[in-house]
Short mmCIF file of C-alpha atoms and ligand atoms in Angstrom, two decimals:
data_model
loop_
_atom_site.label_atom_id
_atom_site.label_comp_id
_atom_site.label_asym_id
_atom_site.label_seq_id
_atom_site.Cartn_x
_atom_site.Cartn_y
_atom_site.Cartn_z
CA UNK T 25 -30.51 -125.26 -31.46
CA UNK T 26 -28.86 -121.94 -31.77
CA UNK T 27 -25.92 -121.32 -34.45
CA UNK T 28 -23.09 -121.19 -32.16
CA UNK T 29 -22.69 -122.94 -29.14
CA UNK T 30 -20.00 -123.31 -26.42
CA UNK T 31 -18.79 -126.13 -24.41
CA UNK T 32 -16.74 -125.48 -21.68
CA UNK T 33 -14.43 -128.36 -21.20
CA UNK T 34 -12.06 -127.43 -18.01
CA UNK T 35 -10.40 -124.68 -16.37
CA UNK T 36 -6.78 -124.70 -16.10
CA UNK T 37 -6.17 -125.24 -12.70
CA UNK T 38 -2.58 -123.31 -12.40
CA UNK T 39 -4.05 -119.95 -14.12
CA UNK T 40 -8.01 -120.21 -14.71
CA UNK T 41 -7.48 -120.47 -18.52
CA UNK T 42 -10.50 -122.22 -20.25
CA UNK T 43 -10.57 -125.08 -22.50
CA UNK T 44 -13.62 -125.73 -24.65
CA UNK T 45 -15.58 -126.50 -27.87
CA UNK T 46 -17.30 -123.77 -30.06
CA UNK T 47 -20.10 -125.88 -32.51
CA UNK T 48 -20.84 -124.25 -35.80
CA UNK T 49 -22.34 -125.17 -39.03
CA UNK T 50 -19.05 -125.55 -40.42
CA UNK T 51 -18.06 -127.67 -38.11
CA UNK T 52 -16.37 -127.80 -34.03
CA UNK T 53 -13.23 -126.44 -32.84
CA UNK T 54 -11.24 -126.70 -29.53
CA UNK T 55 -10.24 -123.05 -28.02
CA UNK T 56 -8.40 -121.57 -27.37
CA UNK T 57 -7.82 -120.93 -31.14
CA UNK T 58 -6.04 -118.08 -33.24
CA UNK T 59 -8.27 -117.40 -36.77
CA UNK T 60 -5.75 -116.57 -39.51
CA UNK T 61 -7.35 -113.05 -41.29
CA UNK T 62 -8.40 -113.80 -44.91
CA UNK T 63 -9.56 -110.27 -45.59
CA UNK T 64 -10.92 -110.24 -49.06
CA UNK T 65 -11.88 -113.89 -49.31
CA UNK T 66 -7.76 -115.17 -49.18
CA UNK T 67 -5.85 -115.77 -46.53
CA UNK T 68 -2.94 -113.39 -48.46
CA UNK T 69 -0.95 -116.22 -50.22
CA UNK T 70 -2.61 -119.40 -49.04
CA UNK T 71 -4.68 -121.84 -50.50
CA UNK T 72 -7.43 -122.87 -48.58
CA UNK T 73 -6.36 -126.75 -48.78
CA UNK T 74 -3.05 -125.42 -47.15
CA UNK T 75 -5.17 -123.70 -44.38
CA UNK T 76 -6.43 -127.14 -44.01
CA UNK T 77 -3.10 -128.63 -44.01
CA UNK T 78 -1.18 -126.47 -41.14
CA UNK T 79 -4.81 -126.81 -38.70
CA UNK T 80 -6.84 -123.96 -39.49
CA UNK T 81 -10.31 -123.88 -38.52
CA UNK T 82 -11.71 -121.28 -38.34
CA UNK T 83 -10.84 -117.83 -40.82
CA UNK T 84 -11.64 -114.47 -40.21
CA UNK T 85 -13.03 -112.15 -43.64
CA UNK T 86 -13.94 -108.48 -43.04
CA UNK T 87 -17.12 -107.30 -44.18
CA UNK T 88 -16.52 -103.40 -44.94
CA UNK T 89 -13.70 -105.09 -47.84
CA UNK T 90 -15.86 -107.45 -49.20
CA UNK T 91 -19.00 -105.35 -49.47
CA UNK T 92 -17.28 -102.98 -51.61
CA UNK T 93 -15.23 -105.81 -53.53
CA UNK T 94 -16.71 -107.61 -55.03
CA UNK T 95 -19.84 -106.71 -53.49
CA UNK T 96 -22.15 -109.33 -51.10
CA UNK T 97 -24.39 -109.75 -53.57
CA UNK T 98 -22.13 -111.88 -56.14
CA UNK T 99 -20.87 -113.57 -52.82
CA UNK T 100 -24.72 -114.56 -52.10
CA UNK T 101 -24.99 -115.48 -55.43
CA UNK T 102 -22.38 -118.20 -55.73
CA UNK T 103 -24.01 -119.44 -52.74
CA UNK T 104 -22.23 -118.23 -49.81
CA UNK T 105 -18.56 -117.29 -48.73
CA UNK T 106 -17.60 -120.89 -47.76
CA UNK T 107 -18.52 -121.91 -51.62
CA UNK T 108 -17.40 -118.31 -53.38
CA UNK T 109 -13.61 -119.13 -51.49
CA UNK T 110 -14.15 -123.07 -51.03
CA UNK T 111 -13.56 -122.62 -47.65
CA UNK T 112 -15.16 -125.68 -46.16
CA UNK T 113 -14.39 -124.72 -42.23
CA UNK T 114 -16.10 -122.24 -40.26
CA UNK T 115 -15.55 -118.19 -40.96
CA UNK T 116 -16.26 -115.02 -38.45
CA UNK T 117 -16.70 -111.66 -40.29
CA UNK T 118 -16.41 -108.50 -38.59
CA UNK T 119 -18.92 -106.09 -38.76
CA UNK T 120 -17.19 -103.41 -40.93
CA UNK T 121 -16.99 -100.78 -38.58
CA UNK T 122 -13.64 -101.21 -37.06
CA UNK T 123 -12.33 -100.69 -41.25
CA UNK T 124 -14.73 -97.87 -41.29
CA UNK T 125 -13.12 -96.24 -38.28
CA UNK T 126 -9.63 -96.56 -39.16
CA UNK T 127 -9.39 -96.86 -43.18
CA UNK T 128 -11.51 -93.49 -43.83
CA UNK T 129 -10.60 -90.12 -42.26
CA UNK T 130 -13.90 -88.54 -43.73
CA UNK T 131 -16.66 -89.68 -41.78
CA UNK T 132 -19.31 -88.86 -39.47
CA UNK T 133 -21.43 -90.67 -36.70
CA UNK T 134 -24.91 -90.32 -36.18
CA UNK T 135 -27.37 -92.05 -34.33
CA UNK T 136 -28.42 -93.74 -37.67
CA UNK T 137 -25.17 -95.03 -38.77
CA UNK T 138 -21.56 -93.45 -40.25
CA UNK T 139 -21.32 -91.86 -43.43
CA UNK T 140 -18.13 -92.26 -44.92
CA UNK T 141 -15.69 -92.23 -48.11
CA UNK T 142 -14.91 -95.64 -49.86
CA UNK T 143 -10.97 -95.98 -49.35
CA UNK T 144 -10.25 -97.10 -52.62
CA UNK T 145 -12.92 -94.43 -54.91
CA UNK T 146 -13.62 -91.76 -52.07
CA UNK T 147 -17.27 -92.50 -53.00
CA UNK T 148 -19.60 -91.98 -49.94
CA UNK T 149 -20.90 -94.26 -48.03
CA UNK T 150 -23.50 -95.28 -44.95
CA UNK T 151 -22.89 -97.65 -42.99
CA UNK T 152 -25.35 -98.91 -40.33
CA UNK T 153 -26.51 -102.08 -37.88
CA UNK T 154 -28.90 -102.78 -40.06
CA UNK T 155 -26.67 -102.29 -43.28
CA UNK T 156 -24.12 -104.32 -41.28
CA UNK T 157 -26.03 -107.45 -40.87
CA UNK T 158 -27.60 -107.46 -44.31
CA UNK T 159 -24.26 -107.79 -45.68
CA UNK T 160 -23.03 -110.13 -43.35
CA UNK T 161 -26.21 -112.25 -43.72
CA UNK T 162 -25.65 -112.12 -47.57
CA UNK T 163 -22.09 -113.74 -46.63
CA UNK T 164 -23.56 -116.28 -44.81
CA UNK T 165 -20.52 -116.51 -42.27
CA UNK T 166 -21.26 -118.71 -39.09
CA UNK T 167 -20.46 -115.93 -36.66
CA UNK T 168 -21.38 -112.64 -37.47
CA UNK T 169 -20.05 -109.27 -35.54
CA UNK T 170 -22.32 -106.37 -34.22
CA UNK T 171 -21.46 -103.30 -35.93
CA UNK T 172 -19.89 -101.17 -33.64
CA UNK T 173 -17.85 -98.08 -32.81
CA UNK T 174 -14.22 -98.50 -31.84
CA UNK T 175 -12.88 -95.24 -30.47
CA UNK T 176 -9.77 -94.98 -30.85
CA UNK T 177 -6.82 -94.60 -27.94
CA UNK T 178 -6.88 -92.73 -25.96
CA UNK T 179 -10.41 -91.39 -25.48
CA UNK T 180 -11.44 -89.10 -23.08
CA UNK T 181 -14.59 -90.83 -20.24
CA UNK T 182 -17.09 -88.62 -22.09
CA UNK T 183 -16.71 -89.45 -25.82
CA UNK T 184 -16.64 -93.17 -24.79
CA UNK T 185 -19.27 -93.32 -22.40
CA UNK T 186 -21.66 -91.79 -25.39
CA UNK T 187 -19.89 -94.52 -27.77
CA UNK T 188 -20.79 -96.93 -25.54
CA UNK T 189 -23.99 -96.11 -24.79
CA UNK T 190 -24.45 -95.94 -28.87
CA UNK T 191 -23.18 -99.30 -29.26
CA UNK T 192 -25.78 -100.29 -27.02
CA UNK T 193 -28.63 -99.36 -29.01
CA UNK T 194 -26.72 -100.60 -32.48
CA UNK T 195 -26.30 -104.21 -30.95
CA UNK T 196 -29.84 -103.93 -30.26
CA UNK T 197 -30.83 -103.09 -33.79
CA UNK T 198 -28.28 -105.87 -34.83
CA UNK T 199 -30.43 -108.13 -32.99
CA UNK T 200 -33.24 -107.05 -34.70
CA UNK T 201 -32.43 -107.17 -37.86
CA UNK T 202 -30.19 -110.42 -38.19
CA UNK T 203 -31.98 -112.67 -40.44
CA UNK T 204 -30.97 -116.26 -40.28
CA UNK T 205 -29.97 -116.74 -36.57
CA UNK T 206 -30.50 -120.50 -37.30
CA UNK T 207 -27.76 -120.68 -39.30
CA UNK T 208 -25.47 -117.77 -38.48
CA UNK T 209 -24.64 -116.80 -35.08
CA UNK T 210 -24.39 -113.34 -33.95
CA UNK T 211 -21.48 -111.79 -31.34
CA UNK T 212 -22.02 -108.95 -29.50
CA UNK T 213 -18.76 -106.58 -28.79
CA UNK T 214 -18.23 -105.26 -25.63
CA UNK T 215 -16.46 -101.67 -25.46
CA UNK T 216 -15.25 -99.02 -23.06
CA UNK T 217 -11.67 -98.82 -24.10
CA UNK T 218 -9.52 -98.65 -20.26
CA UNK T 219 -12.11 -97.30 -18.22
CA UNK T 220 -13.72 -99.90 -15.67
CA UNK T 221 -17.19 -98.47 -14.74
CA UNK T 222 -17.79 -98.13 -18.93
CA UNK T 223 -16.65 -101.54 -19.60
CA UNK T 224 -19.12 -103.07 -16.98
CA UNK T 225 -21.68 -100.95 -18.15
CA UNK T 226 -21.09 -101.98 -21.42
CA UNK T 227 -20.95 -105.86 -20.73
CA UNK T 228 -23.73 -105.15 -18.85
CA UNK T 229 -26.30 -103.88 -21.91
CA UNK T 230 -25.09 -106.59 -24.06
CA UNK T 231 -25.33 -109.41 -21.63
CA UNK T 232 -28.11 -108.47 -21.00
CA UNK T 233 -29.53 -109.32 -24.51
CA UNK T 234 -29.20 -112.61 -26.25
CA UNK T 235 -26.35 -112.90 -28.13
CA UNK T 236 -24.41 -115.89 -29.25
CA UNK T 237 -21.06 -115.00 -27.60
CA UNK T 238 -19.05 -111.71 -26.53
CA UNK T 239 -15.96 -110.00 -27.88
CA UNK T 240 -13.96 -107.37 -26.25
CA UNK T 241 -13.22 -104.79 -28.95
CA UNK T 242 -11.28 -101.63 -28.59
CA UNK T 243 -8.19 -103.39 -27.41
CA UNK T 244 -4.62 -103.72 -29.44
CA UNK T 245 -5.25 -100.23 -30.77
CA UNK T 246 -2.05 -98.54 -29.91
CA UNK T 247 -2.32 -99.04 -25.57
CA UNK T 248 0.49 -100.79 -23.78
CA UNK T 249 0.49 -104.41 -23.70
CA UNK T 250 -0.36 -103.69 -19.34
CA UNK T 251 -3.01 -101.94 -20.16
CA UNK T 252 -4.67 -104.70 -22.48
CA UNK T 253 -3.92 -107.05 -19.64
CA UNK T 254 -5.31 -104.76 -16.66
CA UNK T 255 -8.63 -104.13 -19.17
CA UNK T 256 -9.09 -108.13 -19.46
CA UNK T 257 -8.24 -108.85 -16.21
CA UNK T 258 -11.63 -106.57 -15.06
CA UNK T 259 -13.95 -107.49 -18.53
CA UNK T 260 -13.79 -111.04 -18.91
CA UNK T 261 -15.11 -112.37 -15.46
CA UNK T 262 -17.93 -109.87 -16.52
CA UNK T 263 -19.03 -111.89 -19.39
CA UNK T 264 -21.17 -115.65 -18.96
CA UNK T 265 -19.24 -118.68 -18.89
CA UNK T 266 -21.32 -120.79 -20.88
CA UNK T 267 -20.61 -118.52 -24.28
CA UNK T 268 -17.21 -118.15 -26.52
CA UNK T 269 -14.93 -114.99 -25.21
CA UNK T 270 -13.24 -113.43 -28.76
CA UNK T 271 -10.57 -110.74 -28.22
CA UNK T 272 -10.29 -108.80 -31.29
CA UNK T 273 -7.16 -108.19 -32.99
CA UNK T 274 -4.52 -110.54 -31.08
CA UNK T 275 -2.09 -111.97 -32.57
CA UNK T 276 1.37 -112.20 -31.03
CA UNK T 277 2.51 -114.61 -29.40
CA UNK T 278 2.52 -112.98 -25.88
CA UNK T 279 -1.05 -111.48 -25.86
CA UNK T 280 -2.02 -114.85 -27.25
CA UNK T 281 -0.96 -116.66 -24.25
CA UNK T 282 -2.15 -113.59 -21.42
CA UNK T 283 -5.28 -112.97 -23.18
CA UNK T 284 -6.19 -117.36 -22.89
CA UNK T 285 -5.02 -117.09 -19.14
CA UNK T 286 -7.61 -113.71 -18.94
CA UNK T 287 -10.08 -116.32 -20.06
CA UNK T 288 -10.19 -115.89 -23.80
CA UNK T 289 -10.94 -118.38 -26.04
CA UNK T 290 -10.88 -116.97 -29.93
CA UNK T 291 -8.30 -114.52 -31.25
CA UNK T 292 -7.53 -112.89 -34.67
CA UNK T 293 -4.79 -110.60 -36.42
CA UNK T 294 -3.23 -109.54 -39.51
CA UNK T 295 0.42 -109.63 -37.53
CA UNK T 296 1.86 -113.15 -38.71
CA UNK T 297 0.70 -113.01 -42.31
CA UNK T 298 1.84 -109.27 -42.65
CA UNK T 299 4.87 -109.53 -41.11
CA UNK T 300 5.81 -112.68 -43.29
CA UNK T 301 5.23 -110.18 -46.48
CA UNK T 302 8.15 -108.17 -44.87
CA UNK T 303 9.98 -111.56 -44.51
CA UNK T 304 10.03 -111.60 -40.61
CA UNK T 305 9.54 -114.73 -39.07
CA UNK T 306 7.72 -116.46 -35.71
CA UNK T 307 9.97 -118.78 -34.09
CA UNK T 308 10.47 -120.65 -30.67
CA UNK T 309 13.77 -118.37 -30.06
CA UNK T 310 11.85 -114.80 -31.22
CA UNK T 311 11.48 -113.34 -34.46
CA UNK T 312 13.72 -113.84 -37.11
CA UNK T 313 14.53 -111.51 -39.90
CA UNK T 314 15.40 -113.69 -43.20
CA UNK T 315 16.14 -110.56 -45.13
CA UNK T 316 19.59 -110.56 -42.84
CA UNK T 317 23.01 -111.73 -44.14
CA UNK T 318 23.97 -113.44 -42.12
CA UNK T 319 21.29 -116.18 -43.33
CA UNK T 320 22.98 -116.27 -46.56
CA UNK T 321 24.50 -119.62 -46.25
CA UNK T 322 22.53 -121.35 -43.54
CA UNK T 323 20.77 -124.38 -44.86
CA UNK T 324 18.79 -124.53 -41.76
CA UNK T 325 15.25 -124.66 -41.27
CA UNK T 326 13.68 -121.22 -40.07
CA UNK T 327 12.83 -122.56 -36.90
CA UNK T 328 14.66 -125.90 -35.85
CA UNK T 329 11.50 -126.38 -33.41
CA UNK T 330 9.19 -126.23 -35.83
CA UNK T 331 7.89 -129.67 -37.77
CA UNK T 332 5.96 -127.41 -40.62
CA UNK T 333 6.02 -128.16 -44.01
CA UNK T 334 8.21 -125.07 -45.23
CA UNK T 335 11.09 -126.05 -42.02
CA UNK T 336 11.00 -129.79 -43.02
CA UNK T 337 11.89 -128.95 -46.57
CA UNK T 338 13.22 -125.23 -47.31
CA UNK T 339 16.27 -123.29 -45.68
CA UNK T 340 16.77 -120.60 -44.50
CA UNK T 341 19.36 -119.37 -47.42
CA UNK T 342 16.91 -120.66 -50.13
CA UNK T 343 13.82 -118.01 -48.26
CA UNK T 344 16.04 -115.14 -48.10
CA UNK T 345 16.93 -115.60 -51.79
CA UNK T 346 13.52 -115.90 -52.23
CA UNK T 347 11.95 -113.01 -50.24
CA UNK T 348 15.19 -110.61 -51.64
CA UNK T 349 14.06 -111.54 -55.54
CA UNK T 350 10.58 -110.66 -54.14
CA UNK T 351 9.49 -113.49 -55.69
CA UNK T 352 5.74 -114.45 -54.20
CA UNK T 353 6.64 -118.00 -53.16
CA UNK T 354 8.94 -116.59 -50.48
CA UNK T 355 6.03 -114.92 -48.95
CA UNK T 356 4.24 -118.29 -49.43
CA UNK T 357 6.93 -119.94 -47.29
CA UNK T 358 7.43 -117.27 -44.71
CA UNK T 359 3.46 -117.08 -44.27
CA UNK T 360 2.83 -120.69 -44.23
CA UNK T 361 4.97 -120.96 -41.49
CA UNK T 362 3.79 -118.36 -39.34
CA UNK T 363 0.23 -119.47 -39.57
CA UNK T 364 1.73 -123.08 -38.30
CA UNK T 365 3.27 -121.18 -35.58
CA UNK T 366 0.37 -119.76 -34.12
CA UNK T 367 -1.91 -122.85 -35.00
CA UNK T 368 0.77 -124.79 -33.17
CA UNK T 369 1.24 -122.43 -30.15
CA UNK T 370 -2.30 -122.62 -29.44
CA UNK T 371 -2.35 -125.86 -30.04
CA UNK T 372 0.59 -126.10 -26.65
CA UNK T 373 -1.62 -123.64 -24.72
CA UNK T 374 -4.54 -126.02 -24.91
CA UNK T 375 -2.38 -129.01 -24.17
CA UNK T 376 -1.03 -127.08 -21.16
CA UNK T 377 -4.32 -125.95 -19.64
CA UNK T 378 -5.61 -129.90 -20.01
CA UNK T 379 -2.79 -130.33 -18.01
CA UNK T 380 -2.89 -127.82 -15.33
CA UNK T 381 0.50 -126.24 -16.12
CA UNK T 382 -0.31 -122.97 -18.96
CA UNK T 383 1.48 -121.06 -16.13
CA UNK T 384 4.82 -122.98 -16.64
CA UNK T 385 4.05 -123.20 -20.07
CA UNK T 386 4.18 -119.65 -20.26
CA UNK T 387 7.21 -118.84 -18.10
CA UNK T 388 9.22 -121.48 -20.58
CA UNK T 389 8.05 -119.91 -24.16
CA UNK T 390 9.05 -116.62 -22.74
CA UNK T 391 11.97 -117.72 -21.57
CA UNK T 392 12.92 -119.11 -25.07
CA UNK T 393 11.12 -116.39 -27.04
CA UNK T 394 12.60 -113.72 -25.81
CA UNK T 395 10.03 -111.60 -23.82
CA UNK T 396 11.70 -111.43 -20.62
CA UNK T 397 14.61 -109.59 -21.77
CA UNK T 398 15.10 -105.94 -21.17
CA UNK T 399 13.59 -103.89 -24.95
CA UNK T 400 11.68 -107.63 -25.89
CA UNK T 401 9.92 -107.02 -29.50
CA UNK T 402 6.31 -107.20 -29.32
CA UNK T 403 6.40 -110.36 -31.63
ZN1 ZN B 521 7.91 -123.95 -39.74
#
């Protein structure tokens, strides 16, 4: 039996949304899902017995972070990421790359691999597929990410054609030099930023080899939310239906809900645990900024909707205090309950495609949320 597997459960009749079942040796989860982003081994705030409490199943850690702190070597040695973080559910890592194309400004491709500047010391660095899998093999994650180039946007036809073709040959060498695909299972990402004839090409090559499922990368990198929709409305019928879709990167509420109708089933981002450091909240009538003053004597709950643990016993005058004092259990609160949110949310979308309705579904939450109105917030 391979790593990862995927079960395909239905299609939602009203909007071709897919339910399913993604097996891994941390256990089985029902998608479409949104993977909270526990970058250096945390979840920013959060116990892991809380990610257990509000749903979570499945975390996303980033390689490139953890490889230079504290280095994969003292995470092999404590036997693994699940044990290092006791983290009992399944994790994804990324490959590194995206963190190596966006955190350093000094770097440079080659065939081989990037060489690059450590963020933090400005030490240099390589970083290659091979590289790549070693460390996330050391991590012993149960889905592992190709190491890839994401180009940034835009980017002229020729640069990413050559990117893509590059990626190619990387995800081949990832291939190659994965270790333990009994235990770990390996994604391959498709690229080609908004340019049709490169992003068939690319699903193309990787399809084409045997990976354990397919994300679309170079998407929610500065393009308009149209164009992310446009790109997935042309990539995902291009990848097999019998392996998990993962769009990179997702994470408000709106992309979450277009992206599952494109036929996506796994989703990550930084967006609801950074903006609950700011003190900006998800709720069912739009985001909600606790910092304002005119929360100052409402004993509400942040969202009257929401059946969390932080709206069933804090208020909203007690979390502004809180998040004003910048004292850390504010950002506890206002985190906790965005992760429920989004855990929840997805939770409705699946509901709604078991029931043939995620188009109504979707035409209500925007409704309520906010997103039809002329100058809607992203989030
Ligand atoms: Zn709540």
């Amino acid at each position: 039996m391979p790593a990862i597997t995927y079960e395909l459960i239905k299609t939602c009749k009203q909007t071709g949304a897919r339910l399913g079942k993604v097996h891994t040796p941390h256990g089985s989860f029902e998608t479409p899902i949104f993977m909270p982003v526990g970058t250096l081994a945390t979840v920013k705030t959060m116990s892991p017995e809380e990610l257990e409490e509000m749903g979570a199943k499945i975390i996303l850690s980033n390689t490139y972070h953890l490889w230079l702190r504290p280095g994969e070597d003292i995470v092999k040695e404590a036997g693994g990421l699940h044990k290092f973080m006791n983290w009992d559910g399944s994790i994804l890592t990324d490959s590194g790359g995206f963190q190596v194309f966006s955190l350093s400004d000094l770097r440079q491709i080659e065939e081989e691999g990037v060489h690059f500047r450590n963020h933090i010391s400005g030490e240099k660095l390589f970083l290659s597929p091979e590289k790549a899998m070693h460390i996330q093999n050391s991590l012993g994650s149960d889905i592992m990410m190709a190491f890839d180039e994401c180009p940034p946007y835009p980017a002229e036809h020729k640069y990413m054609k050559d990117s893509v073709e590059r990626t190619s040959r990387w995800a081949e060498r990832c291939l190659e030099a994965h270790q333990r695909p009994d235990v770990q299972g390996l994604f391959g990402i498709v690229q080609g930023g908004e340019y049709e004839d490169l992003r068939r090409q690319s699903a193309r090559d990787l399809t084409s080899m045997d990976f354990a499922g397919y994300a679309v990368g170079g998407l929610s990198v500065g393009e308009p939310k149209d164009v992310m929709n446009r790109v997935l409305d042309f990539t995902t019928p291009l990848l097999p239906t019998d392996k998990a879709r993962y769009l990179m990167g997702v994470g408000s509420p709106d992309s979450l809900i277009d992206g599952a109708i494109r036929g996506i089933d796994m989703f990550d981002c930084v967006l609801p645990t950074r903006i609950a450091r700011n003190g900006t909240c998800m709720t069912s009538n739009g985001r909600l900024v606790i910092r304002n003053a005119k929360y100052a004597r409402d004993f509400g709950p942040i969202d009257e909707n929401c059946d969390c643990h932080v709206c069933r016993n804090y208020s909203r005058a007690y979390i502004r205090h809180l998040v004003k004092c910048n004292e850390t259990f504010g950002f506890r609160l206002t985190t906790y309950h965005n992760l429920y949110f989004l855990l929840k949310l997805m939770g409705q979308v699946r509901e709604a495609i078991k029931e043939d309705r995620l188009g109504d579904f979707r035409e209500e939450f925007f409704e309520q949320y906010g997103f039809n109105k002329p100058n809607a917030k992203n989030f």
